mmCIF file of C-alpha atoms in Angstrom:
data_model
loop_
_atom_site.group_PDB
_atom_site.id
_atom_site.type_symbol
_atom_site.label_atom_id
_atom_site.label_comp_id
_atom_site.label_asym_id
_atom_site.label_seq_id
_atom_site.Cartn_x
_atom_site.Cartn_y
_atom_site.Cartn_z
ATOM 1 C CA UNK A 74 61.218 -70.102 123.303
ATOM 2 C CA UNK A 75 61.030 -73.054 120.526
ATOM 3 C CA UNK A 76 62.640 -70.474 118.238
ATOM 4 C CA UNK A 77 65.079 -69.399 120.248
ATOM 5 C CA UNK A 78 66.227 -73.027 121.641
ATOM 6 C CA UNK A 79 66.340 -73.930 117.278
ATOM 7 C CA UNK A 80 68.245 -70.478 116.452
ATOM 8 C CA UNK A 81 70.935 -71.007 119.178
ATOM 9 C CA UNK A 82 71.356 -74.741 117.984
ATOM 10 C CA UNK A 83 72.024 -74.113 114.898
ATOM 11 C CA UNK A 84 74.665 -71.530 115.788
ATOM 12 C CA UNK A 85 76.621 -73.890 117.768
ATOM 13 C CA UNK A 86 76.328 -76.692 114.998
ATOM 14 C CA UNK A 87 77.735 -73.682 112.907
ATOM 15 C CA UNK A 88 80.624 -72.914 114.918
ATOM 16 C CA UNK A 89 81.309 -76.795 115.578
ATOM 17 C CA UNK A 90 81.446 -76.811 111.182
ATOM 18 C CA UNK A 91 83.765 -73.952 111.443
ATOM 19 C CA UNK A 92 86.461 -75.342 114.004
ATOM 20 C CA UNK A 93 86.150 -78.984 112.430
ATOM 21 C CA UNK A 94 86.885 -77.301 108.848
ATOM 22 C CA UNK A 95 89.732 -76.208 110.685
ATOM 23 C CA UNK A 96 91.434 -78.800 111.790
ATOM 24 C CA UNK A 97 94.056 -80.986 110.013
ATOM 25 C CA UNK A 98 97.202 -83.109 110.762
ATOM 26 C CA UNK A 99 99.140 -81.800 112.984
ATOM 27 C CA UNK A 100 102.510 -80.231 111.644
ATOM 28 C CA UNK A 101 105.537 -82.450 111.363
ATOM 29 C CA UNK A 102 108.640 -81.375 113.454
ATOM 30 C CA UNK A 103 111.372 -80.346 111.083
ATOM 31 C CA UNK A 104 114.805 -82.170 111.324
ATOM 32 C CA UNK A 105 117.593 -79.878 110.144
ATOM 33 C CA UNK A 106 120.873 -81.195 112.331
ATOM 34 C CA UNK A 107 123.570 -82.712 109.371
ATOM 35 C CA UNK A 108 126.616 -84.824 109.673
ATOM 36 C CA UNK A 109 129.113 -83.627 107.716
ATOM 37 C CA UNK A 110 131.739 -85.848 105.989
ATOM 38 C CA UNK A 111 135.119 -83.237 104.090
ATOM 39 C CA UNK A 112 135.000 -79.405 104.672
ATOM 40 C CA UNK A 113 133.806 -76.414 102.285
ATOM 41 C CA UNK A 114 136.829 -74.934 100.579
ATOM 42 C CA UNK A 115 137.317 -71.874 98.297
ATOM 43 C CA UNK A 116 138.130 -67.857 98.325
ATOM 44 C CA UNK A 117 134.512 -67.500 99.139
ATOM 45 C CA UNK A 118 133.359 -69.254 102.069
ATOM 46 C CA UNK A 119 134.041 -66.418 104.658
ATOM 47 C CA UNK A 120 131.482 -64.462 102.289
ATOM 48 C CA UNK A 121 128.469 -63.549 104.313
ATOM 49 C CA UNK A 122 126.221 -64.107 101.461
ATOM 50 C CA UNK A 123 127.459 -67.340 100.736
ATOM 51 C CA UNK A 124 127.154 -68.162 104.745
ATOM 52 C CA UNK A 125 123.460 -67.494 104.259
ATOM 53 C CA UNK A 126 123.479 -69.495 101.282
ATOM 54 C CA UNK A 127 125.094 -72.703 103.104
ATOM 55 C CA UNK A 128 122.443 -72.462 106.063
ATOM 56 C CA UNK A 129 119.692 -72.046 103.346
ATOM 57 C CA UNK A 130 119.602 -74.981 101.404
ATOM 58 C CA UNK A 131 120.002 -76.884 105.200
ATOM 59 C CA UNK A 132 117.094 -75.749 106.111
ATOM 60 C CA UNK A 133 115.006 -75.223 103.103
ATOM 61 C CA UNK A 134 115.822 -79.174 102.190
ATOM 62 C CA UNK A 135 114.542 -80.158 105.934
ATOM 63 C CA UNK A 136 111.089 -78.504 105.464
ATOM 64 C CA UNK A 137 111.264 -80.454 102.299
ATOM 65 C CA UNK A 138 111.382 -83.220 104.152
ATOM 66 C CA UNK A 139 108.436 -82.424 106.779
ATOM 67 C CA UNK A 140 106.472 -80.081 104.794
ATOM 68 C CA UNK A 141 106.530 -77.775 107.227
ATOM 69 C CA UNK A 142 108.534 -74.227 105.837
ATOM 70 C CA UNK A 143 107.807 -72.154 109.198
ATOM 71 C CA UNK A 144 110.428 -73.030 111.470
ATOM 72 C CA UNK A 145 112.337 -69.914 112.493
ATOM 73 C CA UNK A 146 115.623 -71.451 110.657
ATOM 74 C CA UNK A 147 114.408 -71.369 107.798
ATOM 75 C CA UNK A 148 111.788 -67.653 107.653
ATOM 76 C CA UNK A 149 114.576 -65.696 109.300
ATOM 77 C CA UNK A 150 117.113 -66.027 106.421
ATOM 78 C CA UNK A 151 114.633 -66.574 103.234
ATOM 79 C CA UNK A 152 111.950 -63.921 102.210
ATOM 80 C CA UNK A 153 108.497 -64.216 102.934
ATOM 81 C CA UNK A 154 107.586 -65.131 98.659
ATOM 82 C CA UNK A 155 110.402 -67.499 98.142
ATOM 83 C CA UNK A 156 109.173 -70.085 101.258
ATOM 84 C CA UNK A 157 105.939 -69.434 100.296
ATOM 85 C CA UNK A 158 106.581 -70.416 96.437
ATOM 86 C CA UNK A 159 108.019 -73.885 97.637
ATOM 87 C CA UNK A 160 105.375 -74.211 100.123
ATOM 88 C CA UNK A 161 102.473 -73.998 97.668
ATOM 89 C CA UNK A 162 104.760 -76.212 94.918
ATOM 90 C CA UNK A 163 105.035 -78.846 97.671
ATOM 91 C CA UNK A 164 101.271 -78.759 98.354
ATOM 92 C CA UNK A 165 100.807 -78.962 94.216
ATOM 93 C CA UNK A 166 102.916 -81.690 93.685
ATOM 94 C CA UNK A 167 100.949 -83.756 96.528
ATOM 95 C CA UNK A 168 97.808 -83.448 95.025
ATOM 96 C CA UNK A 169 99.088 -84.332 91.752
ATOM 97 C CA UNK A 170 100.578 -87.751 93.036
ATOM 98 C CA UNK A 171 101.175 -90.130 91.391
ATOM 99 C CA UNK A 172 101.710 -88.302 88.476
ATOM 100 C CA UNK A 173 103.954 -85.435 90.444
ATOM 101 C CA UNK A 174 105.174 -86.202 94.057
ATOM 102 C CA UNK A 175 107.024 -84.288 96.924
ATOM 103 C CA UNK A 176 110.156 -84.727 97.404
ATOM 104 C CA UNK A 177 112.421 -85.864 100.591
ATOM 105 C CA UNK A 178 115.915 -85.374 101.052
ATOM 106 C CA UNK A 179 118.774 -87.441 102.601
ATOM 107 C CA UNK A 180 120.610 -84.686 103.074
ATOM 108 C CA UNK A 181 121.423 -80.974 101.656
ATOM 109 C CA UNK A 182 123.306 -80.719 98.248
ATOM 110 C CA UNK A 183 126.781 -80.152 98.005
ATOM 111 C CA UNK A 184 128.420 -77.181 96.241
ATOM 112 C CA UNK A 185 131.179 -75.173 95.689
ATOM 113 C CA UNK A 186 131.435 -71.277 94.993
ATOM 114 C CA UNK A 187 132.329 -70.245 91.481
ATOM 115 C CA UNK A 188 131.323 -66.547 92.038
ATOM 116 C CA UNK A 189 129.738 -63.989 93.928
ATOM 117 C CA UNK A 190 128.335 -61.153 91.732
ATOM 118 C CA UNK A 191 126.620 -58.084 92.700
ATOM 119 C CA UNK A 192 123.898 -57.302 90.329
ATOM 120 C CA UNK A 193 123.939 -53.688 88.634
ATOM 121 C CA UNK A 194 120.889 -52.458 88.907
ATOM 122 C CA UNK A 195 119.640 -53.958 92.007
ATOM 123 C CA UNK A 196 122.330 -53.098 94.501
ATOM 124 C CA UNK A 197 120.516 -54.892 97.246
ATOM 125 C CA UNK A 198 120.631 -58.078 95.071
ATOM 126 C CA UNK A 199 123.677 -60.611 94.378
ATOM 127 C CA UNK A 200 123.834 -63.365 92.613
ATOM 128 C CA UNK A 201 125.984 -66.684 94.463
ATOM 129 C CA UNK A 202 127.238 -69.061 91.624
ATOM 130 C CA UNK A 203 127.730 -72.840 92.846
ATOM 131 C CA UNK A 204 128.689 -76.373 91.045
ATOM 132 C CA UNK A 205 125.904 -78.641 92.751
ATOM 133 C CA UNK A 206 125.110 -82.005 92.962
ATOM 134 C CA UNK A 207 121.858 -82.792 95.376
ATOM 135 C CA UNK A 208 121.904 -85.374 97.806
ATOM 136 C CA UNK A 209 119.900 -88.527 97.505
ATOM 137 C CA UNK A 210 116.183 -88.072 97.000
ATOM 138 C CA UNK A 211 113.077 -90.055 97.675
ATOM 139 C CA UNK A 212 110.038 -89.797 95.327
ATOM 140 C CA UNK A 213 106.784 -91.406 94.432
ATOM 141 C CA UNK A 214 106.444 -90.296 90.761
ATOM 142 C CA UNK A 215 108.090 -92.377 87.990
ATOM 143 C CA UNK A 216 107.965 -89.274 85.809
ATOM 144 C CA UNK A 217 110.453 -87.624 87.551
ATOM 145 C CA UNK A 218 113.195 -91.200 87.046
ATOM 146 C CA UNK A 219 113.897 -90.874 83.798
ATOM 147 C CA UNK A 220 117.658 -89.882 83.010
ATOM 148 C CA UNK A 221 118.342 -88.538 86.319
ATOM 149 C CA UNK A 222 120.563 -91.210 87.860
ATOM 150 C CA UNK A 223 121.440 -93.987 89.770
ATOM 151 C CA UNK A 224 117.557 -95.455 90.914
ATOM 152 C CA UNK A 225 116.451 -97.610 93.623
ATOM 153 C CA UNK A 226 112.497 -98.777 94.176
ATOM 154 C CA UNK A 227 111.646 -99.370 97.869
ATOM 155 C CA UNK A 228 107.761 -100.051 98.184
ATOM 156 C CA UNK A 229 106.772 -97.747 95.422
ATOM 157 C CA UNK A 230 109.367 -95.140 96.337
ATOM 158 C CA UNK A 231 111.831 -93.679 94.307
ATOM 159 C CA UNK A 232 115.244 -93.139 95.354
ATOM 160 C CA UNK A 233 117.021 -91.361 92.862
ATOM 161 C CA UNK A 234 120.978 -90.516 93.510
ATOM 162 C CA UNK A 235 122.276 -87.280 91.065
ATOM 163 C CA UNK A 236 125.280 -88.574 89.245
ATOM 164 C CA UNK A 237 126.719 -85.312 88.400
ATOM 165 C CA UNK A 238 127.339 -81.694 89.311
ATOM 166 C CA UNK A 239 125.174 -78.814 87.490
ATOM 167 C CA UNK A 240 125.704 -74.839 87.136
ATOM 168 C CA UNK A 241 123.473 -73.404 89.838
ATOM 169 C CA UNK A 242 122.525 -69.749 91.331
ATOM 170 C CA UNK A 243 121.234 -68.100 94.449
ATOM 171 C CA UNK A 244 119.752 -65.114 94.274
ATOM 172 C CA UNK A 245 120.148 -63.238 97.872
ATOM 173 C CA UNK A 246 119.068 -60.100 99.381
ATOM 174 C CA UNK A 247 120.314 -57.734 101.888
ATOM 175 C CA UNK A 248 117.552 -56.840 104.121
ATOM 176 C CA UNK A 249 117.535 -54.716 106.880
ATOM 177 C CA UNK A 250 118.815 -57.279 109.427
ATOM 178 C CA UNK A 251 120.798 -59.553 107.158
ATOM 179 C CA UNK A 252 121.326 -61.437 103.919
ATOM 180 C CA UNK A 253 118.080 -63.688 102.917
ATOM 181 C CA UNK A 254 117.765 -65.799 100.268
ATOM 182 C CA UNK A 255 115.241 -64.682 97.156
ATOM 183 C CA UNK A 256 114.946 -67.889 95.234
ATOM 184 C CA UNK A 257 117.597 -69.081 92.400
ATOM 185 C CA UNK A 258 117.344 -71.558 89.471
ATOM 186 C CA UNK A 259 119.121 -74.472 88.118
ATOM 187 C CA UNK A 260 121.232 -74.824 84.553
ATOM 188 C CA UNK A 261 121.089 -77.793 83.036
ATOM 189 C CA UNK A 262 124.970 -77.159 82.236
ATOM 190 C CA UNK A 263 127.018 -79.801 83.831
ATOM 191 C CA UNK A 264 130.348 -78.641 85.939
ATOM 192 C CA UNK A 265 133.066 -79.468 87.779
ATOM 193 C CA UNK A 266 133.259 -78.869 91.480
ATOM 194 C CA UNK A 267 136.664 -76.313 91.937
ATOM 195 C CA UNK A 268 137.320 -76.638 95.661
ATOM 196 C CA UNK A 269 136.354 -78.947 98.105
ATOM 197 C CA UNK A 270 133.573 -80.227 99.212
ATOM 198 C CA UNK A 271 131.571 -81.158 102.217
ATOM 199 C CA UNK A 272 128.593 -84.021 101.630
ATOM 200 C CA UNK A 273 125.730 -83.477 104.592
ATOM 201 C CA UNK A 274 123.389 -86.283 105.726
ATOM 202 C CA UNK A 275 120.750 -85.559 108.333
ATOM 203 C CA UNK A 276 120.853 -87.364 111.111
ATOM 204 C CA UNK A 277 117.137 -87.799 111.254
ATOM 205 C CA UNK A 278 116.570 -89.758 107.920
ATOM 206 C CA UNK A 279 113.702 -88.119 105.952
ATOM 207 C CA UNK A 280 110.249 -90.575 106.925
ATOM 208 C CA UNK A 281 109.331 -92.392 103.250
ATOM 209 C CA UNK A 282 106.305 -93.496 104.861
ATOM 210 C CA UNK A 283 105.224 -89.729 104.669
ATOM 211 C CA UNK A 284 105.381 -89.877 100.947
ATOM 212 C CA UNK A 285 102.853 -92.467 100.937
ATOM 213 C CA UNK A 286 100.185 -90.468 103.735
ATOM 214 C CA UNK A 287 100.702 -87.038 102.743
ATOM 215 C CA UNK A 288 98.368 -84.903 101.703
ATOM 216 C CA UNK A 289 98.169 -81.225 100.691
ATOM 217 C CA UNK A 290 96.830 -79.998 104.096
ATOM 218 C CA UNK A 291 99.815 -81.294 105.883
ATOM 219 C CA UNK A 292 101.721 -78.591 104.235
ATOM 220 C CA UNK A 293 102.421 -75.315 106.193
ATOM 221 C CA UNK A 294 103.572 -72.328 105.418
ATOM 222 C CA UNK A 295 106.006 -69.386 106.714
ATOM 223 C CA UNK A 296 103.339 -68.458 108.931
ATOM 224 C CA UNK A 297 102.503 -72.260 110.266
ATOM 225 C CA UNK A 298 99.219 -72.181 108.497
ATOM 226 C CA UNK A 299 97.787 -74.437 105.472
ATOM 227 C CA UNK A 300 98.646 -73.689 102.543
ATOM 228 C CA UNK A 301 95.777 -75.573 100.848
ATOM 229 C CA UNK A 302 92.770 -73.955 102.499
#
């Protein structure tokens, strides 16, 4: 009976280890609803791949903001490897701080469409050309101050305003049940927007104090689990 009584005991201190290993701040509500100030112009905005485009980087920015890439907005019009890529980056740059540092958002950036281009070879795959300036950005790491415009220091926070427009691409898919967005990367060519231009704020302002208590277990995936387990 001893033997029993010690065996079963330390099962249950076993499975008590197992569900404390697995808990972990909760996961922060994303905040994705934007006041916009002018209107998107330009022969490509009724472009279905540029629609996607426009919703993406409103959405994508908000999980930016509460580390959280697994709201529905966001995992129905991205694939699977792309939100997982900024996921784990986000998670990476938190446990690098001070030296790296997420990143939070005042708003989405603001582009306009210099070209749509279907790529040759991939005929499921186009490429979406856009002049881009981001919006505001808060920051912890001083590295990431240097030359990139107009700064502000609040508390140890960076806030860091882009002073000019750069060459930038989407990459987008057509799967299945729609257009999704497959990553992209940014020039370091400057440009000048062509059409007009609508500048986003959210109208939940990102929380700086986050910056300051996150760590990389806060950060979920596309599938609402940690990414740093």
């Amino acid at each position: 009976m001893n033997t029993i009584r010690t065996l079963t005991t330390a099962a249950v201190a076993g499975v008590i280890a197992v569900l404390l290993a697995g808990c972990g701040p909760a996961a922060v509500p994303v905040h994705a609803e934007v006041e916009w100030d002018g209107e998107n112009t330009g022969e490509f905005e009724d472009d279905p791949r540029v629609q996607v485009v426009r919703e993406y980087v409103v959405q994508k920015h908000a999980a930016d903001n509460a580390f959280n890439y697994s709201d529905p907005a966001l995992t129905e019009i991205a694939t699977n490897a792309t939100i997982f890529g900024m996921a784990t980056s986000t998670a990476s740059s938190i446990r690098q701080s001070p030296l790296d540092s997420a990143t939070m958002w005042e708003g989405p950036p603001s582009f306009t469409v210099t070209d749509v281009v279907k790529r040759k070879r991939q005929e499921l795959f186009s490429d979406v050309h856009v002049c881009q300036r981001t919006a505001p950005r808060w920051t912890l790491a001083v590295s990431d101050t240097f030359e990139k415009g107009e700064i502000r220091e609040v508390d140890g926070a960076y806030r860091i305003e882009q002073e000019h427009f750069v060459e930038h691409q989407y990459k987008v898919w057509k799967s299945p049940d729609g257009w999704r967005v497959d990553g992209g990367g940014e020039s370091t060519q400057e440009c000048e927007p062509t059409d007009e231009f609508a500048v986003g704020t959210y109208t939940t302002p990102p929380d700086i104090d986050l910056l300051h208590e996150a760590t990389p277990d806060m950060v979920r995936g596309p599938d609402g689990k940690r990414v740093d387990d």
